[in-house]
Amino acid sequence: MPAGVEFSLASSEDVMACSALPREESPAAGQTGKRRAVLIGNFTPRVCGIATFTRDLLGGLSGANDAVQWDVVAMNDREPGFYAFGPEVRHVIQQETAADYLRTADAINRSNAEAVFVQHEFGIFGGPAGEHVLLLLRRIRAPVIVTLHTVLASPNDDQRRVLEEIIGLSAAVVVMAATGARLLAEVYNAPSDRIRVIPHGAPTRPRLPTASFKKRLGLERRQTLLTFGLLSPNKGIETIIRAMPEILRRAPDALYLVAGATQPNLVRERGEEYREGLMRLAAELGVEQSIQFIDKYLSDEELVDLLQASDVYVTPYLTEAQITSGTLSYAIALGRPIVSTPYWHASEALADGVGVLCPFGDTSCFARTIGDLLVDDARRADLAQRAWRYGLSSRWPNVGAAYLRLAGLLSGSLMETGSRRGSRLWGQGHAAINSWDRRTVRAWRWRHMAQITSLGALGAE
């Protein structure tokens, strides 16, 4: 692994959305007394993981420093006006309209923003491999920090070209797992001092007894398994459905909750074919009474309630190349016992006993592991405690503070820009990782989580 990459956590001291027509101009930064920064990406009410992430990151950033005025630029993949964005969205970029990217860059430059944070996924920007985003980045004068939600191990030529130029135009690139940092250095030749690792954020909520949430949701007589998120074939839900006969032999009152609407693009292309196939499979196996599909886009409150009512959280994803999972981050932060396949994020986050890993598509492993957990209260409690402690560092207030420190917007000091393409970033609260051995990274995180826990800054019980 490359030396010099930084793994960033704040200490307690501190895929797919816009005619660039500005909304009513907000007051200039000098008039409000606030410094100004910009956040670009998909944004709610658009239904996708990056939209939710961008909204939650905005909350974390604002909570960490309310002296910064944030202007959101939302990406739009539908006809103009399709999404009813809120007042925090100052500009909208129509995904396939190149001129919108240029006009938005000019508006950002006129706003005197001190930093620009971009959420990147190839599919949310127009052009081959999302190359229209380069029009924006080449023109923006402020330092740009890009969060990469996907880092491909085997990119095609366009994907490699676009991402390498994004790296060159950025003051820093952020990934959410150590594997992403390694790929950036090895596959895309990213300078190690430009890479930062900041974990995916997760909600802050006190730990409360599972029984109270089960009673609220009418689940008090069931042992609950949960998978949530937008439904698509790569989620591997069929693996758990096939495991249910054996799970029910061990725990007859088990109930598998599959929560979330089907991925919107999948619905447009193929309807509810995948969900209907899962329901047929459950019926064929005679377990349809022990599986409940919650076919809706759940609010944050509903999701967190379901998580806190779950006895075991499951991510049976089918492919290794997933650098981050927001649903996994939520489950860890809320202290759920977790069983997962070893995709990249899970392999890192669940190591050292934080969770349990089963091979991809291994129905027998999932059946055995989940069955064991459902009949062993002490083991579940131990896994829950390990996950909760591990997740303390990834609460949104801490993640927001880490991003602000990276940009110099937390303590009042500015990023050293000089030449933007060669700027060196700095910030207190960043711990340098000189070796990308996974054991080194994990040991560093455990030390910092212990410090955060002892200071009691996160509102946990």
mmCIF file of C-alpha atoms in Angstrom, residues 289-426:
data_model
loop_
_atom_site.group_PDB
_atom_site.id
_atom_site.type_symbol
_atom_site.label_atom_id
_atom_site.label_comp_id
_atom_site.label_asym_id
_atom_site.label_seq_id
_atom_site.Cartn_x
_atom_site.Cartn_y
_atom_site.Cartn_z
ATOM 1 C CA GLN A 289 -44.912 -16.708 5.664
ATOM 2 C CA SER A 290 -41.443 -16.059 7.125
ATOM 3 C CA ILE A 291 -40.389 -13.382 4.624
ATOM 4 C CA GLN A 292 -41.856 -9.903 4.515
ATOM 5 C CA PHE A 293 -41.143 -7.494 1.653
ATOM 6 C CA ILE A 294 -41.531 -3.836 2.606
ATOM 7 C CA ASP A 295 -41.901 -2.324 -0.851
ATOM 8 C CA LYS A 296 -41.413 1.389 -0.249
ATOM 9 C CA TYR A 297 -38.719 4.010 0.002
ATOM 10 C CA LEU A 298 -38.361 4.259 3.760
ATOM 11 C CA SER A 299 -37.700 7.447 5.688
ATOM 12 C CA ASP A 300 -34.589 7.646 7.855
ATOM 13 C CA GLU A 301 -36.719 7.260 10.967
ATOM 14 C CA GLU A 302 -38.388 4.125 9.594
ATOM 15 C CA LEU A 303 -35.046 2.626 8.576
ATOM 16 C CA VAL A 304 -33.442 3.235 11.945
ATOM 17 C CA ASP A 305 -36.482 1.819 13.757
ATOM 18 C CA LEU A 306 -36.280 -1.344 11.631
ATOM 19 C CA LEU A 307 -32.564 -1.659 12.268
ATOM 20 C CA GLN A 308 -33.005 -1.335 15.992
ATOM 21 C CA ALA A 309 -35.757 -3.973 15.861
ATOM 22 C CA SER A 310 -33.498 -6.466 14.047
ATOM 23 C CA ASP A 311 -31.717 -9.355 15.742
ATOM 24 C CA VAL A 312 -29.323 -9.908 12.823
ATOM 25 C CA TYR A 313 -28.494 -7.607 9.911
ATOM 26 C CA VAL A 314 -27.567 -9.326 6.642
ATOM 27 C CA THR A 315 -25.812 -8.067 3.498
ATOM 28 C CA PRO A 316 -25.567 -11.092 1.170
ATOM 29 C CA TYR A 317 -24.257 -9.054 -1.800
ATOM 30 C CA LEU A 318 -22.988 -11.053 -4.765
ATOM 31 C CA THR A 319 -19.923 -9.125 -5.948
ATOM 32 C CA GLU A 320 -16.669 -8.190 -4.259
ATOM 33 C CA ALA A 321 -16.220 -4.808 -5.955
ATOM 34 C CA GLN A 322 -18.269 -2.640 -3.604
ATOM 35 C CA ILE A 323 -16.070 -0.039 -1.982
ATOM 36 C CA THR A 324 -18.742 1.261 0.359
ATOM 37 C CA SER A 325 -22.177 0.323 1.625
ATOM 38 C CA GLY A 326 -24.297 2.916 3.361
ATOM 39 C CA THR A 327 -26.609 0.235 4.724
ATOM 40 C CA LEU A 328 -23.686 -1.610 6.317
ATOM 41 C CA SER A 329 -22.446 1.641 7.848
ATOM 42 C CA TYR A 330 -25.885 2.259 9.370
ATOM 43 C CA ALA A 331 -26.057 -1.254 10.825
ATOM 44 C CA ILE A 332 -22.595 -0.985 12.360
ATOM 45 C CA ALA A 333 -23.246 2.438 13.883
ATOM 46 C CA LEU A 334 -26.493 1.200 15.438
ATOM 47 C CA GLY A 335 -24.786 -1.840 16.931
ATOM 48 C CA ARG A 336 -26.415 -4.666 15.004
ATOM 49 C CA PRO A 337 -24.991 -8.220 14.831
ATOM 50 C CA ILE A 338 -24.022 -8.524 11.150
ATOM 51 C CA VAL A 339 -23.530 -11.429 8.735
ATOM 52 C CA SER A 340 -22.245 -10.498 5.287
ATOM 53 C CA THR A 341 -20.447 -11.609 2.177
ATOM 54 C CA PRO A 342 -16.844 -10.332 1.901
ATOM 55 C CA TYR A 343 -17.247 -7.408 -0.509
ATOM 56 C CA TRP A 344 -14.513 -4.816 -0.007
ATOM 57 C CA HIS A 345 -16.259 -2.616 2.539
ATOM 58 C CA ALA A 346 -17.478 -5.565 4.612
ATOM 59 C CA SER A 347 -14.080 -7.287 4.548
ATOM 60 C CA GLU A 348 -12.517 -4.242 6.183
ATOM 61 C CA ALA A 349 -15.307 -3.177 8.510
ATOM 62 C CA LEU A 350 -16.231 -6.612 9.860
ATOM 63 C CA ALA A 351 -12.699 -7.897 10.416
ATOM 64 C CA ASP A 352 -11.414 -8.691 13.909
ATOM 65 C CA GLY A 353 -14.739 -9.982 15.154
ATOM 66 C CA VAL A 354 -16.894 -6.939 14.362
ATOM 67 C CA GLY A 355 -19.159 -9.177 12.256
ATOM 68 C CA VAL A 356 -19.239 -12.567 10.532
ATOM 69 C CA LEU A 357 -18.369 -13.182 6.862
ATOM 70 C CA CYS A 358 -19.759 -15.912 4.590
ATOM 71 C CA PRO A 359 -18.533 -16.657 1.044
ATOM 72 C CA PHE A 360 -20.504 -15.193 -1.869
ATOM 73 C CA GLY A 361 -23.665 -17.183 -2.551
ATOM 74 C CA ASP A 362 -22.924 -19.707 0.205
ATOM 75 C CA THR A 363 -26.414 -20.576 1.411
ATOM 76 C CA SER A 364 -25.148 -23.188 3.872
ATOM 77 C CA CYS A 365 -22.821 -20.734 5.612
ATOM 78 C CA PHE A 366 -25.569 -18.136 5.986
ATOM 79 C CA ALA A 367 -28.043 -20.737 7.263
ATOM 80 C CA ARG A 368 -25.583 -22.110 9.804
ATOM 81 C CA THR A 369 -24.260 -18.728 10.977
ATOM 82 C CA ILE A 370 -27.650 -17.026 11.291
ATOM 83 C CA GLY A 371 -29.168 -20.086 12.957
ATOM 84 C CA ASP A 372 -26.335 -20.134 15.496
ATOM 85 C CA LEU A 373 -26.774 -16.449 16.272
ATOM 86 C CA LEU A 374 -30.532 -16.615 16.718
ATOM 87 C CA VAL A 375 -30.181 -19.252 19.440
ATOM 88 C CA ASP A 376 -27.227 -17.605 21.197
ATOM 89 C CA ASP A 377 -28.205 -14.351 22.928
ATOM 90 C CA ALA A 378 -24.734 -13.831 24.427
ATOM 91 C CA ARG A 379 -23.011 -14.105 21.040
ATOM 92 C CA ARG A 380 -25.431 -11.623 19.487
ATOM 93 C CA ALA A 381 -24.863 -9.191 22.358
ATOM 94 C CA ASP A 382 -21.094 -9.468 21.917
ATOM 95 C CA LEU A 383 -21.282 -8.771 18.173
ATOM 96 C CA ALA A 384 -23.659 -5.864 18.785
ATOM 97 C CA GLN A 385 -21.238 -4.251 21.244
ATOM 98 C CA ARG A 386 -18.275 -4.724 18.905
ATOM 99 C CA ALA A 387 -20.155 -3.176 15.977
ATOM 100 C CA TRP A 388 -21.384 -0.223 18.027
ATOM 101 C CA ARG A 389 -17.896 0.595 19.311
ATOM 102 C CA TYR A 390 -16.440 0.296 15.828
ATOM 103 C CA GLY A 391 -19.116 2.612 14.441
ATOM 104 C CA LEU A 392 -18.600 5.480 16.889
ATOM 105 C CA SER A 393 -16.116 7.172 14.586
ATOM 106 C CA SER A 394 -18.519 7.158 11.635
ATOM 107 C CA ARG A 395 -21.379 9.174 13.148
ATOM 108 C CA TRP A 396 -22.285 12.021 10.792
ATOM 109 C CA PRO A 397 -21.083 14.827 13.124
ATOM 110 C CA ASN A 398 -17.629 13.243 13.162
ATOM 111 C CA VAL A 399 -17.578 12.593 9.427
ATOM 112 C CA GLY A 400 -18.681 16.168 8.700
ATOM 113 C CA ALA A 401 -15.909 17.503 10.933
ATOM 114 C CA ALA A 402 -13.348 15.326 9.127
ATOM 115 C CA TYR A 403 -14.354 16.800 5.754
ATOM 116 C CA LEU A 404 -14.244 20.333 7.164
ATOM 117 C CA ARG A 405 -10.802 19.793 8.592
ATOM 118 C CA LEU A 406 -9.655 18.538 5.224
ATOM 119 C CA ALA A 407 -10.813 21.792 3.629
ATOM 120 C CA GLY A 408 -9.620 23.996 6.509
ATOM 121 C CA LEU A 409 -13.179 25.107 7.218
ATOM 122 C CA LEU A 410 -13.490 23.787 10.756
ATOM 123 C CA SER A 411 -10.946 25.774 12.751
ATOM 124 C CA GLY A 412 -10.929 28.946 10.658
ATOM 125 C CA SER A 413 -7.806 28.241 8.642
ATOM 126 C CA LEU A 414 -7.914 27.859 4.876
ATOM 127 C CA MET A 415 -6.637 25.097 2.665
ATOM 128 C CA GLU A 416 -3.236 25.980 1.258
ATOM 129 C CA THR A 417 -4.082 26.295 -2.401
ATOM 130 C CA GLY A 418 -1.030 27.757 -4.136
ATOM 131 C CA SER A 419 -1.269 25.668 -7.272
ATOM 132 C CA ARG A 420 -4.513 23.704 -6.960
ATOM 133 C CA ARG A 421 -3.155 20.725 -8.879
ATOM 134 C CA GLY A 422 -0.237 20.345 -6.502
ATOM 135 C CA SER A 423 -1.630 21.665 -3.263
ATOM 136 C CA ARG A 424 -0.737 19.892 -0.046
ATOM 137 C CA LEU A 425 -3.632 19.391 2.284
ATOM 138 C CA TRP A 426 -3.284 19.510 5.988
#
